[in-house]
Every structure is written in structure tokens, then in C-alpha cells.
Coordinates of C-alpha atoms and ligand atoms in Angstrom, one line a residue:
X1 CA 51.2 139.2 72.9
X2 CA 52.6 139.3 76.5
X3 CA 56.2 140.3 76.7
X4 CA 57.5 139.5 80.2
X5 CA 60.5 141.0 81.9
X6 CA 61.8 138.1 83.9
X7 CA 63.0 135.1 82.1
X8 CA 64.1 133.0 85.2
X9 CA 61.3 130.4 84.8
X10 CA 62.6 129.8 81.2
X11 CA 66.1 129.9 82.1
X12 CA 65.9 126.8 84.5
X13 CA 63.2 124.9 82.7
X14 CA 65.5 122.4 81.3
X15 CA 68.5 121.7 83.7
X16 CA 68.1 117.9 84.7
X17 CA 72.0 117.8 84.4
X18 CA 72.2 120.5 87.2
X19 CA 69.8 118.7 89.2
X20 CA 72.1 115.7 88.9
X21 CA 75.1 117.9 89.8
X22 CA 73.4 119.2 92.8
X23 CA 72.4 115.7 94.1
X24 CA 76.0 114.4 93.8
X25 CA 77.2 117.8 95.6
X26 CA 74.7 117.3 98.4
X27 CA 75.9 113.8 99.0
X28 CA 79.5 115.1 99.6
X29 CA 78.3 117.4 102.5
X30 CA 81.3 119.9 101.2
X31 CA 79.0 122.8 102.1
X32 CA 81.4 125.6 103.0
X33 CA 84.2 126.8 100.9
X34 CA 85.4 123.5 99.4
X35 CA 86.1 122.0 96.0
X36 CA 83.1 123.3 93.9
X37 CA 83.9 126.9 95.1
X38 CA 87.5 126.5 94.1
X39 CA 86.4 125.2 90.6
X40 CA 84.0 128.2 90.1
X41 CA 86.7 130.7 91.3
X42 CA 89.3 129.3 88.8
X43 CA 86.8 129.3 85.8
X44 CA 85.8 132.6 86.6
X45 CA 89.3 134.0 86.8
X46 CA 90.0 132.1 83.4
X47 CA 87.0 133.7 81.9
X48 CA 88.2 137.2 83.1
X49 CA 91.9 136.7 82.3
X50 CA 92.8 137.5 85.9
X51 CA 95.1 135.9 88.3
X52 CA 92.6 135.4 91.0
X53 CA 88.8 135.2 91.8
X54 CA 87.2 135.3 95.2
X55 CA 83.7 134.3 95.8
X56 CA 81.7 136.2 98.3
X57 CA 78.0 136.3 99.4
X58 CA 76.9 139.3 97.2
X59 CA 77.9 142.0 94.6
X60 CA 77.5 144.5 97.5
X61 CA 80.0 142.7 99.5
X62 CA 82.4 142.3 96.6
X63 CA 82.5 146.1 96.6
X64 CA 82.6 146.4 100.5
X65 CA 85.4 143.9 101.1
X66 CA 87.4 145.3 98.1
X67 CA 87.4 148.7 99.6
X68 CA 88.4 147.2 103.0
X69 CA 91.1 145.1 101.6
X70 CA 92.5 148.3 99.9
X71 CA 92.5 150.2 103.3
X72 CA 89.5 152.4 102.8
X73 CA 87.6 153.0 106.1
X74 CA 85.9 155.9 108.1
X75 CA 86.5 159.5 107.2
X76 CA 87.8 158.5 103.7
X77 CA 86.0 159.9 100.6
X78 CA 85.0 157.6 97.7
X79 CA 84.1 159.0 94.3
X80 CA 81.3 157.0 92.5
X81 CA 78.4 157.7 90.0
X82 CA 75.4 159.7 90.9
X83 CA 73.0 157.5 89.0
X84 CA 74.0 154.0 90.4
X85 CA 72.0 151.2 92.1
X86 CA 71.7 151.6 95.9
X87 CA 74.2 148.7 96.5
X88 CA 77.2 150.7 95.4
X89 CA 76.6 153.5 97.9
X90 CA 75.5 151.0 100.5
X91 CA 78.8 149.4 100.4
X92 CA 80.7 152.6 100.5
X93 CA 78.7 153.7 103.6
X94 CA 78.9 150.2 105.4
X95 CA 82.6 150.7 105.9
X96 CA 82.0 154.3 107.3
X97 CA 83.4 156.1 104.2
X98 CA 81.6 159.0 102.5
X99 CA 80.3 158.6 98.9
X100 CA 81.0 161.6 96.7
X101 CA 79.0 161.7 93.4
X102 CA 80.0 162.6 89.9
X103 CA 77.2 162.9 87.2
X104 CA 76.9 160.5 84.4
X105 CA 76.9 161.1 80.6
X106 CA 74.6 159.5 78.0
X107 CA 76.4 156.1 78.2
X108 CA 75.0 155.8 81.8
X109 CA 78.5 155.9 83.3
X110 CA 80.5 158.4 85.2
X111 CA 81.4 161.5 83.1
X112 CA 85.2 161.1 83.7
X113 CA 85.9 164.8 82.9
X114 CA 84.2 165.8 86.1
X115 CA 86.2 163.4 88.5
X116 CA 89.0 165.8 89.1
X117 CA 86.8 168.5 90.5
X118 CA 85.2 166.1 93.0
X119 CA 88.7 165.1 94.5
X120 CA 89.6 166.6 98.0
X121 CA 92.4 165.8 100.4
X122 CA 90.2 163.1 101.9
X123 CA 89.6 161.1 98.6
X124 CA 91.0 157.6 98.7
X125 CA 89.3 155.7 96.1
X126 CA 87.2 155.8 93.0
X127 CA 84.3 153.1 92.3
X128 CA 83.4 153.5 88.7
X129 CA 80.1 151.7 87.9
X130 CA 79.7 150.1 84.5
X131 CA 75.9 150.7 84.6
X132 CA 73.5 148.9 82.3
X133 CA 76.4 146.8 80.7
X134 CA 78.2 149.9 79.4
X135 CA 81.6 150.7 80.3
X136 CA 83.3 153.7 82.2
X137 CA 86.1 155.3 80.3
X138 CA 88.6 153.3 82.2
X139 CA 91.7 154.9 80.6
X140 CA 90.7 158.2 82.0
X141 CA 89.8 156.8 85.3
X142 CA 93.1 154.9 85.8
X143 CA 95.1 158.0 84.7
X144 CA 93.3 160.2 87.3
X145 CA 93.7 157.5 90.0
X146 CA 97.4 157.2 89.3
X147 CA 98.0 161.0 89.4
X148 CA 96.1 161.4 92.6
X149 CA 97.3 158.2 94.4
X150 CA 93.7 156.6 94.6
X151 CA 92.7 153.0 94.4
X152 CA 90.1 151.9 91.9
X153 CA 87.4 149.3 92.7
X154 CA 85.3 148.6 89.7
X155 CA 81.5 148.0 90.2
X156 CA 81.2 145.7 87.2
X157 CA 78.0 144.0 88.7
X158 CA 76.0 144.9 85.5
X159 CA 78.7 144.4 82.9
X160 CA 80.1 140.9 82.9
X161 CA 82.1 140.5 79.7
X162 CA 81.7 144.1 78.8
X163 CA 84.9 145.8 77.4
X164 CA 86.4 149.2 76.8
X165 CA 89.3 149.4 74.2
X166 CA 89.3 145.5 74.2
X167 CA 90.0 145.3 77.9
X168 CA 87.3 143.6 80.1
X169 CA 85.1 145.3 82.9
X170 CA 86.6 144.4 86.2
X171 CA 90.1 143.9 85.0
X172 CA 91.4 147.6 85.1
X173 CA 91.1 148.7 88.7
X174 CA 92.9 147.1 91.8
X175 CA 89.8 144.9 92.0
X176 CA 86.6 144.3 90.0
X177 CA 83.3 143.4 91.9
X178 CA 80.7 141.2 90.3
X179 CA 77.1 140.1 91.4
X180 CA 75.8 136.7 90.7
X181 CA 72.2 137.9 91.8
X182 CA 69.2 136.2 90.0
X183 CA 68.7 139.3 88.0
X184 CA 72.2 139.6 86.8
X185 CA 73.8 138.2 83.5
X186 CA 75.6 135.3 85.3
X187 CA 73.0 134.5 87.8
X188 CA 72.7 131.8 90.7
X189 CA 69.8 130.8 92.7
X190 CA 70.4 133.2 95.4
X191 CA 72.6 136.0 96.4
X192 CA 76.2 135.7 95.5
X193 CA 79.0 137.8 94.3
X194 CA 82.7 137.5 93.1
X195 CA 85.9 139.6 93.0
X196 CA 88.7 139.4 90.5
X197 CA 92.2 140.9 91.2
X198 CA 95.8 140.3 89.9
X199 CA 97.4 141.2 93.3
X200 CA 98.2 138.2 95.4
X201 CA 98.2 140.3 98.7
X202 CA 94.8 141.6 97.8
X203 CA 93.6 138.1 97.1
X204 CA 94.9 136.8 100.4
X205 CA 93.4 139.7 102.4
X206 CA 90.0 139.3 100.7
X207 CA 90.0 135.4 101.6
X208 CA 90.6 136.4 105.1
X209 CA 87.8 139.1 105.0
X210 CA 85.2 136.9 103.6
X211 CA 85.6 134.0 106.3
X212 CA 85.9 135.9 109.7
X213 CA 89.5 136.7 109.4
X214 CA 90.3 133.0 110.0
X215 CA 93.8 131.8 108.8
X216 CA 92.9 128.5 110.0
X217 CA 90.4 126.9 112.3
X218 CA 92.0 128.4 115.6
X219 CA 93.5 131.6 114.6
X220 CA 91.7 134.8 113.8
X221 CA 94.3 137.2 112.0
X222 CA 91.9 140.2 111.5
X223 CA 88.2 140.8 112.1
X224 CA 86.4 139.9 108.9
X225 CA 82.8 139.1 107.9
X226 CA 80.8 136.0 107.2
X227 CA 80.7 136.5 103.5
X228 CA 81.5 133.3 101.8
X229 CA 79.9 132.4 98.4
X230 CA 77.5 129.4 99.1
X231 CA 79.3 126.3 97.7
X232 CA 75.8 125.2 96.5
X233 CA 75.5 128.4 94.4
X234 CA 79.1 127.6 93.1
X235 CA 77.7 124.4 91.6
X236 CA 75.1 126.4 89.9
X237 CA 77.8 128.8 88.8
X238 CA 79.8 126.0 87.4
X239 CA 76.9 124.9 85.4
X240 CA 76.2 128.4 83.9
X241 CA 79.8 129.6 83.3
X242 CA 80.1 127.8 80.0
X243 CA 77.0 129.7 78.8
X244 CA 78.3 133.3 79.8
X245 CA 79.7 134.3 76.3
X246 CA 76.6 133.1 74.6
X247 CA 74.4 135.1 76.9
X248 CA 76.4 138.3 76.2
X249 CA 76.3 137.6 72.5
X250 CA 72.5 137.1 72.4
X251 CA 71.9 140.2 74.4
X252 CA 74.1 142.1 72.1
X253 CA 72.1 140.9 69.1
X254 CA 68.6 141.6 70.7
X255 CA 69.9 145.1 71.5
X256 CA 71.1 145.6 67.7
X257 CA 67.6 144.4 66.5
X258 CA 65.9 146.9 69.0
X259 CA 68.3 149.8 68.0
X260 CA 67.4 149.3 64.2
X261 CA 63.6 149.2 64.9
X262 CA 63.3 152.0 67.6
X263 CA 66.0 154.2 66.1
X264 CA 63.6 155.0 63.2
X265 CA 61.0 156.3 65.7
X266 CA 60.6 160.2 66.3
X267 CA 60.2 160.4 69.9
X268 CA 62.8 157.7 70.8
X269 CA 66.6 158.4 70.9
X270 CA 69.2 155.7 71.1
X271 CA 72.2 156.2 73.5
X272 CA 75.6 156.4 71.8
X273 CA 77.1 153.0 70.6
X274 CA 81.0 153.8 70.3
X275 CA 83.0 151.2 68.4
X276 CA 85.4 150.8 71.2
X277 CA 82.9 149.7 73.6
X278 CA 81.5 146.1 74.1
X279 CA 78.1 146.8 75.8
X280 CA 76.6 143.6 77.2
X281 CA 73.2 145.1 77.9
X282 CA 72.3 143.9 81.3
X283 CA 69.7 146.6 80.8
X284 CA 68.5 148.0 77.3
X285 CA 67.6 151.4 77.7
X286 CA 66.5 154.2 75.4
X287 CA 65.4 157.9 75.9
X288 CA 61.9 158.6 75.2
X289 CA 59.7 161.6 74.9
X290 CA 56.5 161.6 77.1
X291 CA 58.2 158.8 79.0
X292 CA 55.5 158.1 81.6
X293 CA 52.8 158.0 79.0
X294 CA 54.7 155.5 76.9
X295 CA 55.4 153.3 79.8
X296 CA 51.7 153.2 80.6
X297 CA 50.9 152.5 77.0
X298 CA 53.4 149.5 77.0
X299 CA 51.8 148.2 80.2
X300 CA 48.3 148.4 78.7
X301 CA 49.8 146.6 75.6
X302 CA 51.1 143.8 78.0
X303 CA 54.8 144.6 77.7
X304 CA 56.5 144.7 81.0
X305 CA 58.7 147.8 80.3
X306 CA 60.5 149.4 83.4
X307 CA 62.4 152.4 84.4
X308 CA 65.9 152.2 85.9
X309 CA 65.5 154.4 88.1
X310 CA 62.7 157.0 88.6
X311 CA 64.4 158.4 91.7
X312 CA 68.2 158.7 91.5
X313 CA 70.1 157.4 94.6
X314 CA 71.7 160.7 95.2
X315 CA 68.2 162.2 96.0
X316 CA 67.0 159.2 98.1
X317 CA 65.8 160.0 101.8
X318 CA 68.4 157.4 103.0
X319 CA 71.1 160.0 101.8
X320 CA 69.4 163.2 102.9
X321 CA 72.4 163.8 105.2
X322 CA 74.6 164.5 102.1
X323 CA 72.4 167.6 101.6
X324 CA 72.0 167.1 97.8
X325 CA 69.0 168.6 95.9
X326 CA 67.4 168.2 92.5
X327 CA 69.5 169.8 89.9
X328 CA 72.9 168.9 91.6
X329 CA 73.5 166.1 88.8
X330 CA 71.5 167.4 85.7
X331 CA 72.3 164.5 83.4
X332 CA 71.2 162.0 86.0
X333 CA 68.0 164.0 86.7
X334 CA 67.2 164.0 82.8
X335 CA 67.8 160.3 82.7
X336 CA 65.3 159.8 85.6
X337 CA 62.7 161.5 83.6
X338 CA 63.4 160.2 80.1
X339 CA 64.8 156.5 80.3
X340 CA 62.7 153.3 79.6
X341 CA 64.0 149.7 79.7
X342 CA 62.8 146.9 77.6
X343 CA 63.5 143.2 78.2
X344 CA 66.7 142.2 76.2
X345 CA 67.6 138.7 77.8
X346 CA 68.9 135.6 75.9
X347 CA 65.5 134.0 76.3
X348 CA 63.6 136.8 74.3
X349 CA 62.1 135.9 71.0
X350 CA 62.3 137.9 67.8
X351 CA 58.6 138.2 67.9
X352 CA 58.6 139.7 71.3
X353 CA 61.2 142.3 70.1
X354 CA 59.2 143.2 67.1
X355 CA 56.0 143.3 68.9
X356 CA 57.5 145.7 71.3
X357 CA 59.0 147.9 68.5
X358 CA 55.4 148.0 66.9
X359 CA 53.6 149.0 70.1
X360 CA 56.1 152.0 70.5
X361 CA 55.7 153.0 66.9
X362 CA 51.9 153.0 67.4
X363 CA 52.3 155.1 70.7
X364 CA 54.0 157.9 68.7
X365 CA 51.5 157.6 65.8
Ligands
LIG1 C1 73.3 144.2 91.6 C2 74.3 145.5 91.9 C3 75.1 145.5 92.8 C4 75.0 144.7 94.0 O1 74.7 143.3 93.9 P1 74.0 142.4 94.8 O2 74.6 141.0 94.4 O3 72.6 142.5 94.6 O4 74.5 142.7 96.3 C5 75.9 146.6 92.9 N1 76.1 147.5 92.0 C6 75.4 147.5 90.9 C7 75.5 148.6 90.0 C8 74.3 146.5 90.6 O5 73.4 146.4 89.6

């Protein structure tokens, strides 16, 4: 049996109604900002339970524009997770700020106990990353931020509809940043991102920043960016948004099935699954003994297993000027050597999950 990682061809196999929406949209010529985008922003805000949602051109820009709207800039230090995807760090560096890393724990999110020792006189913000669809302990983050007068931008790109203590990812901080990239749980046909906030001033600033700082056709209030969410992609988003809850539910039930099967195998260890977390499994990851050999065995058995990520961002060449070395963030390092990801998406079949469990069982003999 072949177990593929990408489900995109399946996801858009039967979408004749979306093609009809797109045809109708193209005939309007309403290609920048406009009605379909407003509709998508309203639906997204409703889904999250926030006052505002602002479409931008990527998840990376959702973080970058958030930080700028909150007054973060050159010389400022921004605390984030040592094990995140490059985009979080890229967004911080693009505005001239300096990323300061905190190690994660076995939930793949920042170990909040270690935040306070990373704070200096220059620290202005925390960007917790709800990595893999888990949640950072946001009660700790918000408490520490309030005491130290820091702003919080949540990188919720991997955790749409995730929750901690019953409150959604992206709704804790001053803003929450989401990606609509094809590989994310709510995915459009190109790059895209969206920011949520409850603060009307931040909403207004973000709308300026994403559209060159133009208040109207003739007046430039501040210098911004060309970072609008394509209206065409908003049409795709409007088609997808009613499916978002089901997508999360299907991923959660797939993960449960994996946990039950893989949890019995010596050599595999399942990350903690605390009751007060709603984990939405953008990635389904377990810890494996002899990880590289297992990965190889899965590939030979036609299962597209992956590793997120073999080289942590904090040790990448691009960040060598920060002066970090192997061992600075030991949990992140241990994860890089022991994690394996299996497909967990809404189009995966029970047979594919069972076959994957079978192959892993066979590997450990
Ligand atoms: C995908 C992702 C981003 C950035 O999203 P893009 O839309 O690709 O720019 C940021 N942070 C994390 C953790 C991500 O997974």
C-alpha cells in the first residue's frame, strides 16, 4: 500500500461549486481587497470569536505586520521558540528585531518556565509558537507578559481551532497570526495569511500596513507593505471555511487511532496528551528509537513519513551570527534526533493508518 503525505489532489478533486464561484468572481473584476475578502475576514473572525480579522499575503507577514503594528522594531528583542519553522524567525528579523530563543518541552511548544530568564532590558515581545497543532501554555505567557510589559503575537499558523483551557489559539495575545498556505489545515491555492485581534486601533494599523499605508487613493499615512490577501484566494477561503471544524475533528480522530496503535509499540513514545489541550494535529509526531532507520524502513514500505525538523532553526547557517551551538537547547536537539511525522490529514483512510501502524510494529519486531 502507498501512503502519501500530500492530500491536495484529493482535497480539490470535487469542487465544481468552487469553480462556479470563481467564474462568477472573475466576471466582477473585484480583484484587490473588495467584497469576497470582507466576507472571508468576517467569517474568520466569527470562527475565532474575535472582533476583527485582517487578510494578509502570508503567515509570515501575519507575524511581521503584527509586530510592526505593536511598535516592535530595530534593536528590540523578541522571545520565541527554539524549534519553530524558519518563518517565525524570518518575520522577527525582517523588521530588524533580534530573536531570542527559549527551549520547548515534549508538547513541542515553548517551555514557559524558561521564559523569564530570557527577558532583558531590550525585550519587547513574546511570539509563542503553537507548533504542530499543540498549544503553548498561554496562561503562563500572558501572566509573564503582563508583569514585564511585553506584547504577545501568537504564531498560530499550525494550530487553527486548537485550544488551551477552552480558549482558542490566536485569541490570547494582542494578535494571533495564521497561515493559509496549501500545507496548512485551512489552505487556499497559494500563499495567504490572516491576523485576528480584538483591538480596533491594531486592526486599523494592520489594514494600513498591508496596503502601502494608504488611507485612501491619494493619501499615504505611514509606509507599509504590499501584503494584501489575494481576493481570488478569499473566494477559495470562503468555500473552505465551513469545513474547518470537520477538518480539525477528523485529524483529532486519526491521531487517536494512531496513538492507540503506536502507543503499544516498544520503541515508540507518544507525546503527552493533556485534557485541557485541544490539539489539532497539523503534524502528527511521535518519538522513535532508531529514528533514522525507522524513517528509512517506512520509505521502503511506501509510507511517506517525514521529519519536522532534522536541523533546528536555532542551529541553521542563516542564524550563525547569533552564536548558538549544539546543546544550547537540549530538548529541541533531542527532538531533532527522535521525532517522526506520519500523515494525519482529513483524507487519510483507516486502512492507511492501520498499514502504517503495522509497518512500525514490524520494524521493531
Ligand atoms: C507555515 C508557518 C508560518 C508561515 O506561514 P507562511 O504562510 O508559509 O508564510 C509561520 N510559522 C509557522 C510555525 C508555520 O508553520
